[in-house]
Amino acid sequence: MPLSTQSQADDEPYVLVASLDNARNLSNILKSITFKDHAIFSATPNGLKVTVEDSKCMQANAFIQADIFQEFTIKEDLVGFQVNLTVLLDCLNIFGGSTVQGVSTALRMCYRGYGYPLTLFLEEGGVVTVVYIRELWKCPL
């Protein structure tokens, strides 16, 4: 069963779950704001905001509305974390970013909260890869 069609059980400990049928869409958005290695992710019930900044003098933001995701579940008013954006992009393209029509990489992104890694479940053609990306620091949101 594709990752994006699996429903989240209410007893799962994740404070954020976001699923996409095609990880390439998120990858392309994140590539457009990648000028530094690290990004701050801020999730609200409205969607996911990704911020990249350089020395507090230059900033790029991308906002992905909750409706874009096939599943977007958030259990707190605001969830924030910082991860290495270059590592995240490498993981999103772990299957090589197939350009074959009808073949896409499904993504389920989960976060348990401070002290836990960002967890990515990536599925393409029945092959599932689980990736854990260590959080860099607690975001002062």
CSV table of C-alpha atoms in Angstrom, one decimal:
chain,number,residue,atom,x,y,z
A,1,MET,CA,0.0,0.0,0.0
A,2,PRO,CA,1.5,3.4,-0.9
A,3,LEU,CA,2.7,5.4,2.0
A,4,SER,CA,0.4,8.3,1.3
A,5,THR,CA,-2.7,6.2,1.5
A,6,GLN,CA,-1.9,4.7,4.9
A,7,SER,CA,-3.8,6.5,7.6
A,8,GLN,CA,-2.1,7.5,10.9
A,9,ALA,CA,-3.4,5.9,14.0
A,10,ASP,CA,-4.3,8.3,16.8
A,11,ASP,CA,-2.0,6.5,19.2
A,12,GLU,CA,1.1,7.2,17.1
A,13,PRO,CA,3.5,9.4,19.1
A,14,TYR,CA,4.2,11.9,16.2
A,15,VAL,CA,3.4,15.5,16.7
A,16,LEU,CA,3.7,16.1,12.9
A,17,VAL,CA,2.9,13.8,10.0
A,18,ALA,CA,2.9,15.0,6.4
A,19,SER,CA,2.5,12.7,3.3
A,20,LEU,CA,2.9,13.4,-0.4
A,21,ASP,CA,2.4,11.0,-3.3
A,22,ASN,CA,5.4,12.6,-5.1
A,23,ALA,CA,8.4,13.7,-3.0
A,24,ARG,CA,9.8,15.5,-6.1
A,25,ASN,CA,7.4,18.3,-5.6
A,26,LEU,CA,8.8,19.0,-2.1
A,27,SER,CA,12.3,18.5,-3.3
A,28,ASN,CA,11.9,21.1,-6.0
A,29,ILE,CA,10.5,23.7,-3.6
A,30,LEU,CA,13.3,23.1,-1.1
A,31,LYS,CA,16.0,23.3,-3.9
A,32,SER,CA,14.7,26.8,-4.7
A,33,ILE,CA,15.6,28.2,-1.3
A,34,THR,CA,18.8,26.2,-0.7
A,35,PHE,CA,21.6,28.7,-0.3
A,36,LYS,CA,22.8,27.5,3.2
A,37,ASP,CA,23.0,24.0,4.6
A,38,HIS,CA,20.5,24.4,7.4
A,39,ALA,CA,16.7,25.1,7.4
A,40,ILE,CA,14.2,25.8,10.1
A,41,PHE,CA,10.9,24.0,9.6
A,42,SER,CA,7.8,25.5,11.3
A,43,ALA,CA,4.5,23.6,11.1
A,44,THR,CA,1.1,25.0,12.0
A,45,PRO,CA,-2.3,23.7,11.1
A,46,ASN,CA,-2.2,25.9,8.0
A,47,GLY,CA,0.9,24.2,6.6
A,48,LEU,CA,4.7,23.9,6.6
A,49,LYS,CA,7.0,26.9,6.5
A,50,VAL,CA,10.7,26.4,5.6
A,51,THR,CA,13.2,29.2,6.3
A,52,VAL,CA,16.8,29.5,5.3
A,53,GLU,CA,18.8,32.5,6.4
A,54,ASP,CA,22.4,33.8,6.3
A,55,SER,CA,23.7,35.8,9.1
A,56,LYS,CA,20.3,37.4,9.7
A,57,CYS,CA,20.7,39.6,6.7
A,58,MET,CA,19.3,37.4,3.9
A,59,GLN,CA,16.3,35.0,4.2
A,60,ALA,CA,14.4,32.8,2.0
A,61,ASN,CA,11.0,31.2,2.9
A,62,ALA,CA,8.9,28.6,1.3
A,63,PHE,CA,5.4,27.8,2.5
A,64,ILE,CA,3.6,24.6,1.6
A,65,GLN,CA,-0.1,24.8,2.4
A,66,ALA,CA,-1.6,21.8,4.4
A,67,ASP,CA,-4.0,21.1,1.5
A,68,ILE,CA,-1.0,20.3,-0.8
A,69,PHE,CA,-0.3,17.2,1.3
A,70,GLN,CA,-2.4,14.1,1.0
A,71,GLU,CA,-2.1,13.8,4.8
A,72,PHE,CA,-1.2,16.7,7.2
A,73,THR,CA,-1.6,16.0,10.9
A,74,ILE,CA,-0.3,18.2,13.6
A,75,LYS,CA,-1.0,17.7,17.3
A,76,GLU,CA,0.3,21.0,18.6
A,77,ASP,CA,-0.3,24.6,17.6
A,78,LEU,CA,3.3,25.0,16.4
A,79,VAL,CA,6.0,22.5,15.8
A,80,GLY,CA,9.5,23.6,14.9
A,81,PHE,CA,12.8,22.0,14.2
A,82,GLN,CA,16.0,22.6,12.3
A,83,VAL,CA,17.7,20.0,10.1
A,84,ASN,CA,20.5,19.9,7.5
A,85,LEU,CA,18.7,20.9,4.3
A,86,THR,CA,21.4,19.3,2.1
A,87,VAL,CA,21.0,16.0,3.8
A,88,LEU,CA,17.2,16.2,3.5
A,89,LEU,CA,17.4,16.9,-0.2
A,90,ASP,CA,19.8,14.0,-0.7
A,91,CYS,CA,17.3,11.7,1.1
A,92,LEU,CA,14.3,12.9,-0.9
A,93,ASN,CA,16.2,12.0,-4.0
A,94,ILE,CA,17.5,8.7,-2.7
A,95,PHE,CA,15.8,6.8,-5.5
A,96,GLY,CA,17.4,9.0,-8.1
A,97,GLY,CA,14.4,11.2,-8.9
A,98,SER,CA,13.0,8.9,-11.6
A,99,THR,CA,11.6,10.7,-14.6
A,100,VAL,CA,9.7,7.7,-15.8
A,101,GLN,CA,6.0,8.6,-16.3
A,102,GLY,CA,3.8,7.1,-13.7
A,103,VAL,CA,6.7,6.3,-11.3
A,104,SER,CA,7.1,8.6,-8.3
A,105,THR,CA,8.5,8.4,-4.8
A,106,ALA,CA,5.9,8.6,-2.1
A,107,LEU,CA,6.9,10.4,1.1
A,108,ARG,CA,5.7,10.2,4.7
A,109,MET,CA,7.5,12.7,6.9
A,110,CYS,CA,7.1,12.3,10.7
A,111,TYR,CA,8.4,14.1,13.7
A,112,ARG,CA,8.0,13.1,17.3
A,113,GLY,CA,9.2,16.3,18.9
A,114,TYR,CA,12.3,17.8,20.5
A,115,GLY,CA,15.1,15.3,20.9
A,116,TYR,CA,13.9,12.9,18.2
A,117,PRO,CA,15.0,12.7,14.6
A,118,LEU,CA,12.9,13.7,11.6
A,119,THR,CA,11.8,10.4,10.1
A,120,LEU,CA,11.2,10.0,6.4
A,121,PHE,CA,9.5,7.0,4.9
A,122,LEU,CA,10.1,6.9,1.1
A,123,GLU,CA,8.5,4.4,-1.2
A,124,GLU,CA,9.0,3.7,-4.8
A,125,GLY,CA,7.9,0.7,-6.7
A,126,GLY,CA,7.2,-1.3,-3.5
A,127,VAL,CA,10.6,-0.5,-2.0
A,128,VAL,CA,10.5,1.4,1.3
A,129,THR,CA,13.4,3.3,2.7
A,130,VAL,CA,13.3,4.7,6.2
A,131,VAL,CA,15.6,7.7,6.9
A,132,TYR,CA,16.3,9.4,10.3
A,133,ILE,CA,17.7,12.9,10.1
A,134,ARG,CA,19.0,14.2,13.4
A,135,GLU,CA,17.6,17.5,14.6
A,136,LEU,CA,20.2,20.2,14.9
A,137,TRP,CA,18.8,22.2,17.8
A,138,LYS,CA,15.5,23.2,19.4
A,139,CYS,CA,13.9,26.0,17.4
A,140,PRO,CA,13.0,29.1,19.6
A,141,LEU,CA,9.5,29.4,18.2
